[in-house]
Amino acid sequence: MSFTLPSSHQDRPVAVIGAGTLGRRIALMFATRGGLVRVHDPSAETGEAACAYVARELPAVVRATDGGRPGTVEAVTDLAAGLADAWLVIEAVPERLDLKKRIFADLDRLAEPDAILASNSSSYATSNLVDSVRSPERLLNLHFYMPPRQNAADVMSCGHTDPAVIELLLKVLPDYGIHPFEAHRESTGFIFNRVWAAIKRESLAVVAEGVSTPADIDRMWQVNTGAPAGPFRLMDAVGLDVVLDIEDHYAAERPALPEGPRELLREYVTAGRLGVKTGSGFYDDYQRQD
Ligand code: NAD
């Protein structure tokens, strides 16, 4: 099938599939230019929570966006209704490849023929989804970090993406306060996550080798970069089991990566010290979250 770029995208809705942590934040960013954003989630309750989140956050984000105007975010439980007339569809459902394959087959069937189909997946390149769609020219990764605080986004071809699709997104996304950066070839972890992985890995190695402590490294990081928190605080916030999963994923692709950082993480995970969510990790000063 051939693919033609979406026409008059300024006047058409954006559809976000999945209204969880990232879906609602992505919806928030696309609601900053006065247009309509539909979030589709099978859970009506989650959809409503996403709309409430956007209503709360939108005024401040619009104020911070050049030429911003508050738009409308609607939650829909019916997928076809969510996709009607949308020029851009962004998938943000749980990180399971089988689920993503099913969703992209549905999106390919139900979305407008000129809609761009993007995945926010953190670890699956859309080359894994090519067989689920008839027009891979419109398929790509569009990976967000944590909007509205961290507004960089990776843009990465599925291997068949029409270069005009990438060009259009690089041009249009800044209007919504999003800073897109293109990964010029397929890369697990895209751009920034790989750089961040190296910082985490080396910080862990410095502790594993007995050179320094988490508290001193964090403090030194803050003194030298002016950042509000260091790598160990941030790893505790993400969850040390998740940090270990991510590092295992990189190591499966690059077997030469050092073992020390993963061994240190495994010690904490085995001891049940997963970070903020269990009340302790590299630090002990958290309220337990059940
Ligand atoms: P989440 O669990 O918070 O949200 C996922 C949402 O998808 C849930 O609300 C769930 O009800 C919904 N869902 C489940 N099945 C669905 C279906 N068939 N159709 C539509 N919605 C469905 O997950 P999340 O943290 O928002 O992650 C979503 C995606 O974003 C993942 O691919 C993840 O890798 C990626 N991502 C996450 C982060 C992060 O920090 N959490 C950052 C960048 C990218």
Short mmCIF file of C-alpha atoms and ligand atoms in Angstrom, two decimals:
data_model
loop_
_atom_site.label_atom_id
_atom_site.label_comp_id
_atom_site.label_asym_id
_atom_site.label_seq_id
_atom_site.Cartn_x
_atom_site.Cartn_y
_atom_site.Cartn_z
CA MET A 1 0.00 0.00 0.00
CA SER A 2 1.22 3.49 -0.69
CA PHE A 3 1.06 6.22 1.92
CA THR A 4 0.35 9.94 1.57
CA LEU A 5 1.26 12.37 4.34
CA PRO A 6 -1.70 13.63 6.43
CA SER A 7 -3.24 16.80 5.05
CA SER A 8 -4.34 19.78 7.19
CA HIS A 9 -3.07 18.13 10.36
CA GLN A 10 -3.49 21.40 12.30
CA ASP A 11 -7.29 20.97 12.24
CA ARG A 12 -7.40 17.26 13.05
CA PRO A 13 -7.30 15.35 16.35
CA VAL A 14 -4.38 13.42 17.82
CA ALA A 15 -5.17 9.97 19.24
CA VAL A 16 -3.29 8.45 22.18
CA ILE A 17 -3.78 4.73 22.82
CA GLY A 18 -3.40 3.91 26.52
CA ALA A 19 -4.14 6.53 29.19
CA GLY A 20 -1.61 5.42 31.84
CA THR A 21 1.49 7.22 33.13
CA LEU A 22 2.80 8.18 29.71
CA GLY A 23 -0.40 8.25 27.65
CA ARG A 24 -1.94 11.03 29.75
CA ARG A 25 1.28 13.03 29.67
CA ILE A 26 1.52 12.73 25.89
CA ALA A 27 -2.15 13.80 25.62
CA LEU A 28 -1.34 16.81 27.80
CA MET A 29 1.41 17.99 25.44
CA PHE A 30 -0.78 17.69 22.32
CA ALA A 31 -3.54 19.68 24.07
CA THR A 32 -1.37 22.82 24.17
CA ARG A 33 -2.38 24.22 20.73
CA GLY A 34 -6.15 24.46 21.10
CA GLY A 35 -6.91 21.19 19.28
CA LEU A 36 -8.64 17.94 20.21
CA VAL A 37 -6.82 14.95 21.71
CA ARG A 38 -8.61 11.65 22.27
CA VAL A 39 -7.21 9.09 24.70
CA HIS A 40 -8.37 5.54 24.26
CA ASP A 41 -8.14 3.12 27.18
CA PRO A 42 -10.28 0.01 27.79
CA SER A 43 -10.64 1.21 31.40
CA ALA A 44 -13.16 4.08 31.55
CA GLU A 45 -11.87 4.91 35.02
CA THR A 46 -8.30 5.30 33.74
CA GLY A 47 -9.56 7.47 30.88
CA GLU A 48 -11.36 9.74 33.34
CA ALA A 49 -8.27 9.93 35.56
CA ALA A 50 -6.24 10.94 32.49
CA CYS A 51 -8.70 13.76 31.67
CA ALA A 52 -8.59 14.96 35.29
CA TYR A 53 -4.78 14.92 35.15
CA VAL A 54 -4.78 17.01 31.96
CA ALA A 55 -7.34 19.47 33.37
CA ARG A 56 -5.09 19.98 36.40
CA GLU A 57 -1.80 20.37 34.53
CA LEU A 58 -2.82 22.07 31.28
CA PRO A 59 -3.02 25.73 32.37
CA ALA A 60 0.60 25.79 33.59
CA VAL A 61 1.89 23.86 30.57
CA VAL A 62 0.04 26.15 28.13
CA ARG A 63 1.54 29.19 29.88
CA ALA A 64 5.00 27.69 29.36
CA THR A 65 4.40 26.89 25.65
CA ASP A 66 5.07 29.61 23.07
CA GLY A 67 1.74 30.57 21.48
CA GLY A 68 -0.06 27.92 23.56
CA ARG A 69 -3.86 27.68 23.83
CA PRO A 70 -5.71 25.11 25.94
CA GLY A 71 -7.19 22.31 23.86
CA THR A 72 -9.64 19.54 24.71
CA VAL A 73 -8.87 16.01 25.87
CA GLU A 74 -11.62 13.39 25.62
CA ALA A 75 -11.45 9.81 26.89
CA VAL A 76 -13.00 7.09 24.73
CA THR A 77 -13.30 3.36 25.36
CA ASP A 78 -14.15 2.58 21.72
CA LEU A 79 -10.98 2.38 19.62
CA ALA A 80 -12.57 3.26 16.25
CA ALA A 81 -14.23 6.35 17.75
CA GLY A 82 -10.88 7.41 19.20
CA LEU A 83 -9.16 7.18 15.84
CA ALA A 84 -11.73 9.02 13.72
CA ASP A 85 -10.05 11.73 11.62
CA ALA A 86 -6.84 11.59 13.73
CA TRP A 87 -3.66 12.56 11.80
CA LEU A 88 -1.30 11.13 14.43
CA VAL A 89 -1.82 8.04 16.58
CA ILE A 90 0.57 7.35 19.47
CA GLU A 91 0.50 3.98 21.19
CA ALA A 92 1.36 3.95 24.92
CA VAL A 93 0.06 0.56 26.13
CA PRO A 94 2.00 -1.81 28.47
CA GLU A 95 5.42 -2.99 27.32
CA ARG A 96 4.39 -6.38 25.88
CA LEU A 97 5.28 -7.14 22.28
CA ASP A 98 2.30 -9.46 21.67
CA LEU A 99 -0.09 -6.72 22.83
CA LYS A 100 1.63 -4.08 20.72
CA LYS A 101 1.47 -6.32 17.64
CA ARG A 102 -2.29 -6.77 18.11
CA ILE A 103 -2.86 -3.07 18.70
CA PHE A 104 -0.89 -2.05 15.59
CA ALA A 105 -2.87 -4.49 13.44
CA ASP A 106 -6.05 -2.79 14.76
CA LEU A 107 -4.63 0.70 14.25
CA ASP A 108 -3.61 -0.16 10.71
CA ARG A 109 -7.15 -1.37 9.97
CA LEU A 110 -9.11 1.36 11.77
CA ALA A 111 -7.06 4.57 11.57
CA GLU A 112 -7.41 7.04 8.69
CA PRO A 113 -5.36 5.90 5.68
CA ASP A 114 -3.12 8.99 6.00
CA ALA A 115 -2.62 8.73 9.79
CA ILE A 116 0.92 8.37 11.15
CA LEU A 117 1.22 5.39 13.53
CA ALA A 118 3.80 5.84 16.32
CA SER A 119 4.87 3.72 19.28
CA ASN A 120 6.07 5.18 22.58
CA SER A 121 7.67 1.84 23.55
CA SER A 122 10.86 2.21 25.59
CA SER A 123 12.47 -1.03 24.46
CA TYR A 124 10.85 -2.32 21.25
CA ALA A 125 11.99 -0.89 17.95
CA THR A 126 9.04 -0.61 15.55
CA SER A 127 10.95 -2.92 13.17
CA ASN A 128 9.30 -5.57 15.42
CA LEU A 129 5.87 -4.31 14.34
CA VAL A 130 6.36 -4.05 10.58
CA ASP A 131 4.55 -7.34 9.93
CA SER A 132 1.46 -6.08 11.79
CA VAL A 133 0.76 -3.23 9.36
CA ARG A 134 0.12 -2.96 5.63
CA SER A 135 1.90 0.42 5.24
CA PRO A 136 5.13 0.46 7.28
CA GLU A 137 5.85 3.80 5.55
CA ARG A 138 3.67 5.40 8.22
CA LEU A 139 5.06 3.45 11.20
CA LEU A 140 7.82 4.69 13.53
CA ASN A 141 9.00 5.06 17.14
CA LEU A 142 8.16 8.34 18.85
CA HIS A 143 9.56 7.91 22.34
CA PHE A 144 8.80 10.40 25.10
CA TYR A 145 10.62 10.71 28.44
CA MET A 146 8.51 12.26 31.22
CA PRO A 147 6.51 15.20 29.88
CA PRO A 148 5.75 17.88 30.91
CA ARG A 149 9.06 17.99 32.85
CA GLN A 150 11.31 16.14 30.39
CA ASN A 151 10.23 17.10 26.90
CA ALA A 152 12.84 15.58 24.62
CA ALA A 153 11.52 12.83 22.33
CA ASP A 154 13.32 10.27 20.16
CA VAL A 155 12.11 9.78 16.59
CA MET A 156 13.26 6.53 14.97
CA SER A 157 12.37 4.84 11.69
CA CYS A 158 10.97 1.29 11.61
CA GLY A 159 13.30 0.70 8.67
CA HIS A 160 10.56 1.48 6.13
CA THR A 161 9.30 4.84 7.44
CA ASP A 162 8.74 7.43 4.74
CA PRO A 163 11.45 10.08 5.42
CA ALA A 164 8.73 12.72 4.91
CA VAL A 165 6.95 11.39 8.03
CA ILE A 166 10.08 11.92 10.13
CA GLU A 167 10.59 15.36 8.58
CA LEU A 168 6.98 16.35 9.35
CA LEU A 169 7.28 15.29 13.01
CA LEU A 170 10.63 17.03 13.48
CA LYS A 171 9.00 20.20 12.14
CA VAL A 172 5.64 20.05 13.94
CA LEU A 173 6.42 18.64 17.42
CA PRO A 174 8.15 21.81 18.71
CA ASP A 175 4.80 23.63 18.28
CA TYR A 176 3.56 21.41 21.15
CA GLY A 177 6.55 22.10 23.40
CA ILE A 178 8.16 18.76 22.46
CA HIS A 179 11.85 18.68 21.42
CA PRO A 180 12.30 15.85 18.87
CA PHE A 181 15.67 14.26 18.06
CA GLU A 182 16.13 11.71 15.31
CA ALA A 183 17.98 8.44 15.96
CA HIS A 184 19.67 7.95 12.59
CA ARG A 185 19.75 4.18 12.90
CA GLU A 186 18.04 1.54 14.98
CA SER A 187 19.18 1.75 18.59
CA THR A 188 17.93 -0.06 21.71
CA GLY A 189 17.48 2.74 24.25
CA PHE A 190 17.26 5.34 21.45
CA ILE A 191 19.56 8.32 22.22
CA PHE A 192 19.29 9.77 25.73
CA ASN A 193 18.40 6.52 27.52
CA ARG A 194 21.66 5.00 26.28
CA VAL A 195 23.68 7.95 27.59
CA TRP A 196 21.80 7.75 30.90
CA ALA A 197 22.42 3.98 31.05
CA ALA A 198 26.16 4.61 30.83
CA ILE A 199 26.00 7.10 33.71
CA LYS A 200 24.02 4.66 35.87
CA ARG A 201 26.35 1.77 34.96
CA GLU A 202 29.54 3.63 35.83
CA SER A 203 28.06 5.04 39.06
CA LEU A 204 27.16 1.49 40.10
CA ALA A 205 30.65 0.27 39.14
CA VAL A 206 32.31 2.94 41.28
CA VAL A 207 30.29 1.71 44.29
CA ALA A 208 30.71 -2.01 43.44
CA GLU A 209 34.50 -1.50 43.38
CA GLY A 210 34.41 0.18 46.82
CA VAL A 211 35.70 3.51 45.47
CA SER A 212 32.83 5.62 46.80
CA THR A 213 29.31 5.54 48.24
CA PRO A 214 25.88 6.29 46.70
CA ALA A 215 25.45 9.37 48.92
CA ASP A 216 28.86 10.83 48.00
CA ILE A 217 28.40 10.19 44.28
CA ASP A 218 24.95 11.82 44.33
CA ARG A 219 26.27 14.80 46.26
CA MET A 220 29.21 15.20 43.88
CA TRP A 221 26.86 14.92 40.90
CA GLN A 222 24.69 17.71 42.34
CA VAL A 223 27.67 19.95 43.13
CA ASN A 224 29.17 19.56 39.66
CA THR A 225 26.04 19.60 37.47
CA GLY A 226 23.58 21.65 39.54
CA ALA A 227 21.01 18.86 39.09
CA PRO A 228 18.52 18.45 41.96
CA ALA A 229 19.27 14.71 42.43
CA GLY A 230 22.03 12.25 41.63
CA PRO A 231 21.95 8.88 39.85
CA PHE A 232 21.31 6.75 42.97
CA ARG A 233 18.33 8.85 44.11
CA LEU A 234 16.93 8.63 40.59
CA MET A 235 17.47 4.86 40.40
CA ASP A 236 15.66 4.48 43.74
CA ALA A 237 12.75 6.49 42.31
CA VAL A 238 12.46 4.31 39.19
CA GLY A 239 12.76 1.06 41.18
CA LEU A 240 15.94 -1.05 41.32
CA ASP A 241 14.17 -4.10 39.83
CA VAL A 242 13.24 -1.98 36.79
CA VAL A 243 16.79 -0.57 36.57
CA LEU A 244 18.12 -4.16 36.65
CA ASP A 245 15.67 -5.28 33.92
CA ILE A 246 16.79 -2.42 31.70
CA GLU A 247 20.47 -3.19 32.26
CA ASP A 248 19.85 -6.93 31.62
CA HIS A 249 18.19 -5.94 28.33
CA TYR A 250 21.27 -3.92 27.24
CA ALA A 251 23.60 -6.74 28.38
CA ALA A 252 21.68 -9.33 26.34
CA GLU A 253 22.53 -7.29 23.24
CA ARG A 254 26.05 -6.32 24.32
CA PRO A 255 27.55 -9.25 26.26
CA ALA A 256 30.80 -7.35 26.91
CA LEU A 257 29.11 -5.00 29.40
CA PRO A 258 30.59 -5.34 32.93
CA GLU A 259 28.87 -7.63 35.47
CA GLY A 260 29.68 -5.51 38.57
CA PRO A 261 26.83 -2.99 38.17
CA ARG A 262 24.26 -5.78 37.70
CA GLU A 263 25.68 -7.77 40.64
CA LEU A 264 25.29 -4.76 42.91
CA LEU A 265 21.72 -4.20 41.71
CA ARG A 266 20.91 -7.91 42.22
CA GLU A 267 22.08 -7.71 45.86
CA TYR A 268 19.59 -4.91 46.54
CA VAL A 269 16.76 -6.58 44.63
CA THR A 270 17.34 -9.92 46.42
CA ALA A 271 17.24 -8.10 49.76
CA GLY A 272 13.86 -6.60 48.78
CA ARG A 273 15.33 -3.10 48.71
CA LEU A 274 13.73 -1.87 45.51
CA GLY A 275 13.87 1.86 46.25
CA VAL A 276 11.02 4.28 46.93
CA LYS A 277 8.30 1.67 46.34
CA THR A 278 9.53 -0.63 49.14
CA GLY A 279 10.62 2.14 51.51
CA SER A 280 14.36 1.53 51.03
CA GLY A 281 16.95 1.08 48.29
CA PHE A 282 20.28 2.86 48.16
CA TYR A 283 18.63 5.19 50.69
CA ASP A 284 16.40 4.32 53.69
CA ASP A 285 14.44 7.53 54.07
CA TYR A 286 11.28 6.69 52.08
CA GLN A 287 7.71 6.08 53.21
CA ARG A 288 6.72 2.59 52.07
CA GLN A 289 4.19 2.68 49.15
CA ASP A 290 1.73 -0.24 49.19
P1 NAD B 1 0.92 2.19 32.16
O1 NAD B 1 0.76 0.82 32.65
O2 NAD B 1 0.96 3.32 33.15
O3 NAD B 1 -0.25 2.53 31.12
C1 NAD B 1 -0.66 1.65 30.12
C2 NAD B 1 -2.13 1.90 29.85
O4 NAD B 1 -2.52 1.12 28.72
C3 NAD B 1 -3.04 1.47 31.01
O5 NAD B 1 -3.88 2.56 31.37
C4 NAD B 1 -3.87 0.32 30.43
O6 NAD B 1 -5.23 0.31 30.90
C5 NAD B 1 -3.83 0.65 28.96
N1 NAD B 1 -4.11 -0.49 28.09
C6 NAD B 1 -3.93 -1.81 28.33
N2 NAD B 1 -4.35 -2.52 27.26
C7 NAD B 1 -4.79 -1.62 26.34
C8 NAD B 1 -5.36 -1.74 25.05
N3 NAD B 1 -5.55 -2.94 24.48
N4 NAD B 1 -5.72 -0.62 24.39
C9 NAD B 1 -5.53 0.61 24.95
N5 NAD B 1 -4.99 0.78 26.18
C10 NAD B 1 -4.62 -0.32 26.86
O7 NAD B 1 2.24 2.18 31.27
P2 NAD B 1 3.21 3.41 30.90
O8 NAD B 1 4.26 3.55 31.94
O9 NAD B 1 2.37 4.57 30.51
O10 NAD B 1 3.93 2.79 29.62
C11 NAD B 1 3.29 2.72 28.39
C12 NAD B 1 4.33 2.65 27.29
O11 NAD B 1 5.16 3.80 27.37
C13 NAD B 1 5.25 1.43 27.37
O12 NAD B 1 5.53 0.98 26.07
C14 NAD B 1 6.53 2.01 28.01
O13 NAD B 1 7.70 1.33 27.59
C15 NAD B 1 6.52 3.41 27.44
N6 NAD B 1 7.26 4.40 28.24
C16 NAD B 1 7.11 4.44 29.59
C17 NAD B 1 7.82 5.40 30.31
C18 NAD B 1 7.69 5.49 31.82
O14 NAD B 1 8.56 6.11 32.45
N7 NAD B 1 6.65 4.93 32.44
C19 NAD B 1 8.67 6.32 29.66
C20 NAD B 1 8.77 6.26 28.26
C21 NAD B 1 8.07 5.30 27.56
#
